[in-house]
Short mmCIF file of C-alpha atoms in Angstrom, two decimals:
data_model
loop_
_atom_site.label_atom_id
_atom_site.label_comp_id
_atom_site.label_asym_id
_atom_site.label_seq_id
_atom_site.Cartn_x
_atom_site.Cartn_y
_atom_site.Cartn_z
CA MET A 292 -15.03 6.56 -2.43
CA LEU A 293 -11.94 8.67 -3.20
CA PRO A 294 -9.97 7.55 -0.12
CA VAL A 295 -10.87 3.92 -0.88
CA THR A 296 -9.77 4.32 -4.50
CA PHE A 297 -6.47 5.94 -3.51
CA VAL A 298 -5.71 3.24 -0.94
CA TYR A 299 -6.36 0.59 -3.57
CA PHE A 300 -4.10 2.51 -5.94
CA CYS A 301 -1.32 2.17 -3.35
CA TYR A 302 -1.93 -1.56 -3.17
CA GLY A 303 -2.15 -1.87 -6.96
CA TRP A 304 1.18 -0.10 -7.42
CA THR A 305 2.94 -2.79 -5.40
CA LEU A 306 0.90 -5.58 -6.97
CA TRP A 307 2.00 -4.65 -10.48
CA LEU A 308 5.54 -4.07 -9.29
CA PHE A 309 5.68 -7.66 -8.08
CA LEU A 310 3.84 -9.17 -11.02
CA SER A 311 5.63 -7.22 -13.75
CA TRP A 312 9.13 -6.73 -12.41
CA LEU A 313 9.93 -9.34 -9.78
CA PRO A 314 11.30 -12.04 -12.16
CA GLN A 315 13.40 -9.40 -13.92
CA TYR A 316 14.54 -8.06 -10.56
CA PHE A 317 16.04 -11.43 -9.61
CA LYS A 318 17.45 -11.92 -13.10
CA ASN A 319 19.11 -8.53 -13.51
CA GLN A 320 19.94 -7.50 -9.94
CA TYR A 321 21.46 -10.88 -9.01
CA SER A 322 22.42 -12.26 -12.44
CA LEU A 323 20.25 -15.35 -12.06
CA ASP A 324 19.30 -17.43 -15.07
CA LEU A 325 15.65 -17.53 -16.09
CA LYS A 326 14.95 -20.82 -14.30
CA ASP A 327 16.32 -19.68 -10.94
CA SER A 328 14.70 -16.28 -11.29
CA ALA A 329 11.30 -17.91 -11.86
CA LEU A 330 11.85 -20.19 -8.86
CA PHE A 331 12.52 -17.31 -6.46
CA ALA A 332 9.61 -15.29 -7.88
CA THR A 333 7.27 -18.27 -7.48
CA ALA A 334 8.12 -18.49 -3.78
CA VAL A 335 7.13 -14.84 -3.35
CA PHE A 336 3.89 -15.26 -5.31
CA PHE A 337 2.94 -18.34 -3.28
CA ALA A 338 3.15 -16.25 -0.11
CA GLY A 339 0.72 -13.82 -1.73
CA VAL A 340 -1.78 -16.60 -2.43
CA ILE A 341 -1.80 -17.52 1.27
CA GLY A 342 -2.19 -13.85 2.20
CA ASP A 343 -5.25 -13.50 -0.06
CA ALA A 344 -7.14 -16.25 1.73
CA LEU A 345 -5.94 -15.42 5.23
CA GLY A 346 -6.81 -11.72 4.93
CA GLY A 347 -10.42 -12.55 4.11
CA ILE A 348 -10.67 -14.99 7.00
CA ILE A 349 -9.21 -12.50 9.48
CA THR A 350 -11.44 -9.59 8.47
CA ASP A 351 -14.55 -11.76 8.92
CA LEU A 352 -13.26 -13.04 12.26
CA VAL A 353 -12.58 -9.52 13.56
CA LEU A 354 -16.01 -8.35 12.41
CA ARG A 355 -17.77 -11.22 14.18
CA LYS A 356 -15.89 -10.60 17.41
CA THR A 357 -15.96 -6.78 17.49
CA ARG A 358 -18.97 -5.95 15.28
CA ASP A 359 -16.93 -2.90 14.31
CA LEU A 360 -16.32 -2.30 10.61
CA LYS A 361 -13.53 0.18 11.29
CA GLN A 362 -11.51 -2.46 13.09
CA ALA A 363 -12.38 -5.23 10.66
CA ARG A 364 -11.67 -3.24 7.49
CA ARG A 365 -9.77 0.03 7.93
CA ASN A 366 -7.55 -0.88 10.86
CA LEU A 367 -6.52 -4.19 9.32
CA ILE A 368 -5.58 -2.46 6.06
CA VAL A 369 -3.39 0.02 7.94
CA VAL A 370 -1.66 -2.76 9.88
CA PHE A 371 -1.07 -4.89 6.78
CA PHE A 372 0.28 -1.90 4.82
CA LEU A 373 2.76 -1.05 7.55
CA CYS A 374 3.86 -4.68 7.91
CA SER A 375 4.49 -4.86 4.16
CA LEU A 376 6.50 -1.64 4.33
CA LEU A 377 8.67 -3.01 7.14
CA CYS A 378 9.30 -6.22 5.19
CA MET A 379 10.76 -4.15 2.32
CA LEU A 380 13.35 -2.37 4.45
CA PRO A 381 15.98 -5.17 4.17
CA LEU A 382 16.03 -4.65 0.39
CA PHE A 383 18.31 -1.68 1.04
CA LEU A 384 20.25 -3.21 3.95
CA THR A 385 21.44 -6.59 2.70
CA LYS A 386 22.49 -8.37 -0.48
CA ASP A 387 21.81 -11.90 0.74
CA LEU A 388 19.47 -13.48 -1.80
CA THR A 389 17.74 -15.81 0.64
CA THR A 390 17.04 -13.00 3.10
CA LEU A 391 15.70 -10.78 0.33
CA THR A 392 13.43 -13.52 -0.97
CA VAL A 393 11.97 -14.11 2.49
CA CYS A 394 11.44 -10.37 2.97
CA LEU A 395 9.81 -9.96 -0.45
CA ALA A 396 7.56 -12.93 0.30
CA GLY A 397 6.58 -11.27 3.58
CA ALA A 398 5.90 -7.96 1.85
CA PHE A 399 3.70 -9.57 -0.79
CA PHE A 400 1.99 -11.72 1.84
CA PHE A 401 0.91 -8.69 3.88
CA ALA A 402 0.03 -6.67 0.77
CA GLU A 403 -2.31 -9.42 -0.40
CA MET A 404 -3.90 -9.66 3.05
CA THR A 405 -5.51 -6.29 2.34
CA ILE A 406 -7.56 -7.77 -0.51
CA GLY A 407 -10.32 -9.21 1.69
CA PRO A 408 -10.93 -6.04 3.74
CA MET A 409 -10.64 -3.80 0.68
CA TRP A 410 -13.16 -5.66 -1.47
CA ALA A 411 -15.59 -5.89 1.45
CA ILE A 412 -15.71 -2.10 1.84
CA PRO A 413 -17.78 -1.42 -1.33
CA MET A 414 -20.39 -3.86 -0.02
CA ASP A 415 -20.30 -2.16 3.37
CA ILE A 416 -20.82 1.38 2.15
CA ALA A 417 -23.02 0.71 -0.89
CA PRO A 418 -24.87 -2.59 -0.44
CA ARG A 419 -27.33 -1.86 -3.26
CA TYR A 420 -24.60 -0.67 -5.64
CA SER A 421 -21.66 -2.79 -4.58
CA GLY A 422 -20.79 -3.59 -8.21
CA SER A 423 -20.47 0.08 -9.14
CA ALA A 424 -18.58 0.88 -5.94
CA SER A 425 -16.20 -2.05 -6.53
CA GLY A 426 -15.57 -0.82 -10.08
CA MET A 427 -14.72 2.66 -8.82
CA MET A 428 -12.35 1.23 -6.23
CA ASN A 429 -10.67 -1.06 -8.73
CA SER A 430 -10.01 1.88 -11.05
CA GLY A 431 -7.25 2.82 -8.58
CA SER A 432 -5.46 -0.46 -9.21
CA ALA A 433 -6.01 -0.14 -12.96
CA LEU A 434 -4.46 3.34 -12.92
CA ALA A 435 -1.47 1.96 -11.03
CA ALA A 436 -1.13 -0.77 -13.66
CA ILE A 437 -0.90 1.92 -16.36
CA LEU A 438 1.54 4.22 -14.60
CA SER A 439 3.83 1.85 -12.72
CA PRO A 440 5.56 0.06 -15.64
CA VAL A 441 6.39 3.38 -17.30
CA ILE A 442 7.76 4.92 -14.10
CA PHE A 443 9.63 1.76 -13.13
CA GLY A 444 11.26 1.66 -16.54
CA LEU A 445 12.36 5.29 -16.37
CA ILE A 446 13.83 4.81 -12.90
CA ILE A 447 15.80 1.71 -13.88
CA ASP A 448 17.01 3.20 -17.17
CA HIS A 449 18.42 6.22 -15.36
CA THR A 450 19.80 4.53 -12.23
CA HIS A 451 20.33 0.89 -13.23
CA ASN A 452 19.17 0.05 -9.71
CA TRP A 453 16.40 -2.53 -9.63
CA SER A 454 15.70 -1.95 -5.94
CA LEU A 455 14.61 1.69 -6.26
CA PRO A 456 11.06 0.95 -7.52
CA PHE A 457 10.42 -0.78 -4.20
CA LEU A 458 11.19 2.52 -2.47
CA GLY A 459 8.20 4.04 -4.26
CA SER A 460 6.00 1.21 -3.00
CA MET A 461 7.17 1.85 0.55
CA GLY A 462 6.23 5.51 0.23
CA LEU A 463 2.79 4.64 -1.14
CA PHE A 464 2.18 2.12 1.63
CA LEU A 465 2.92 4.86 4.13
CA ALA A 466 0.65 7.33 2.31
CA GLY A 467 -2.09 4.72 2.02
CA SER A 468 -1.89 4.02 5.74
CA VAL A 469 -2.57 7.70 6.43
CA VAL A 470 -5.34 8.15 3.85
CA ALA A 471 -7.03 4.97 5.08
CA PHE A 472 -8.23 6.86 8.15
CA TRP A 473 -10.57 8.82 5.87
CA MET A 474 -12.31 5.59 4.85
CA ARG A 475 -15.60 5.07 6.69
CA PRO A 476 -16.75 1.49 6.10
CA ASP A 477 -19.19 1.89 8.99
CA GLU A 478 -21.19 4.61 7.21
CA ALA A 479 -23.20 3.37 4.27
CA PHE A 480 -24.33 5.90 1.67
CA SER A 481 -27.99 6.71 2.33
CA PHE A 482 -28.92 6.27 -1.34
CA ALA A 483 -27.10 2.93 -1.55
CA GLY A 484 -27.91 1.22 1.71
CA GLY A 485 -31.58 1.99 2.19
CA PRO A 486 -33.61 5.04 3.26
CA GLY A 487 -31.59 7.13 5.69
CA SER A 488 -29.06 4.37 6.22
CA THR A 489 -25.90 5.44 8.05
CA THR A 490 -24.61 2.08 9.21
CA ASN A 491 -24.40 -1.37 7.77
CA PRO A 492 -27.55 -3.21 8.90
CA GLU A 493 -25.69 -6.50 9.01
CA ILE A 494 -23.78 -5.53 12.16
CA VAL A 495 -26.46 -3.74 14.16
CA PRO A 496 -27.18 -5.92 17.20
CA GLU A 497 -30.78 -6.94 17.63
CA SER A 498 -32.54 -5.08 20.40
CA PRO A 499 -34.49 -7.09 22.96
CA ALA A 500 -37.40 -4.72 22.39
CA THR A 501 -37.60 -5.79 18.77
CA THR A 502 -37.25 -9.53 19.39
CA LYS A 503 -40.05 -11.38 17.70
CA THR A 504 -42.25 -13.48 19.95
CA ALA A 505 -43.61 -16.79 18.87
CA MET A 506 -47.24 -16.75 17.75
CA PRO A 507 -49.54 -19.06 19.69
CA PRO A 508 -50.76 -22.06 17.72
CA PRO A 509 -54.19 -21.60 16.14
CA LYS A 510 -57.14 -23.06 18.00
CA PRO A 511 -58.65 -26.08 16.36
CA VAL A 512 -61.87 -25.45 14.50
CA ARG A 513 -64.75 -27.51 15.83
#
């Protein structure tokens, strides 16, 4: 569970960066009034809403087609993390507000696409204790929510640069992409998925040898 928790910490860091600081970023970095700042932030958050739903749909689609939990969960998380990282690069290359808004929307869109695969992993590895496993994973995001505002504030107070906190998110996305390869959604804990369970039973293809045959109808009683 530690790799899963750390990866969710990386996601949570960016989540709270967007939720807590994005309106102030537009207001202070680009001297927008509160109304315009809220408008630009809303566009970014709307992209995240779409990413939430689409990420869940895609992870289920990949699982149905490949029957491989690594591809459907871990690999998608890595791809979405890297896409979000790439979307943040223009923050340090341009000052055009429209371009930055589109890039931030893309970054939040891909970050939120990890939600579906991430929350499915506790049910994959601990079907009988998915609530406890989900709580352990979510502690990573909660820790990020505690640390990120303090660190963001210190960075901005010392540098007066509202773009620098995004650099930390980029680094965590890269670190999360690496640590994600230690996640094993295809190996359920034996104590949590049934006696001796090593794989999720939901994706084990049915063997022809175990196919149930129809019982003949009972003979009428005379």
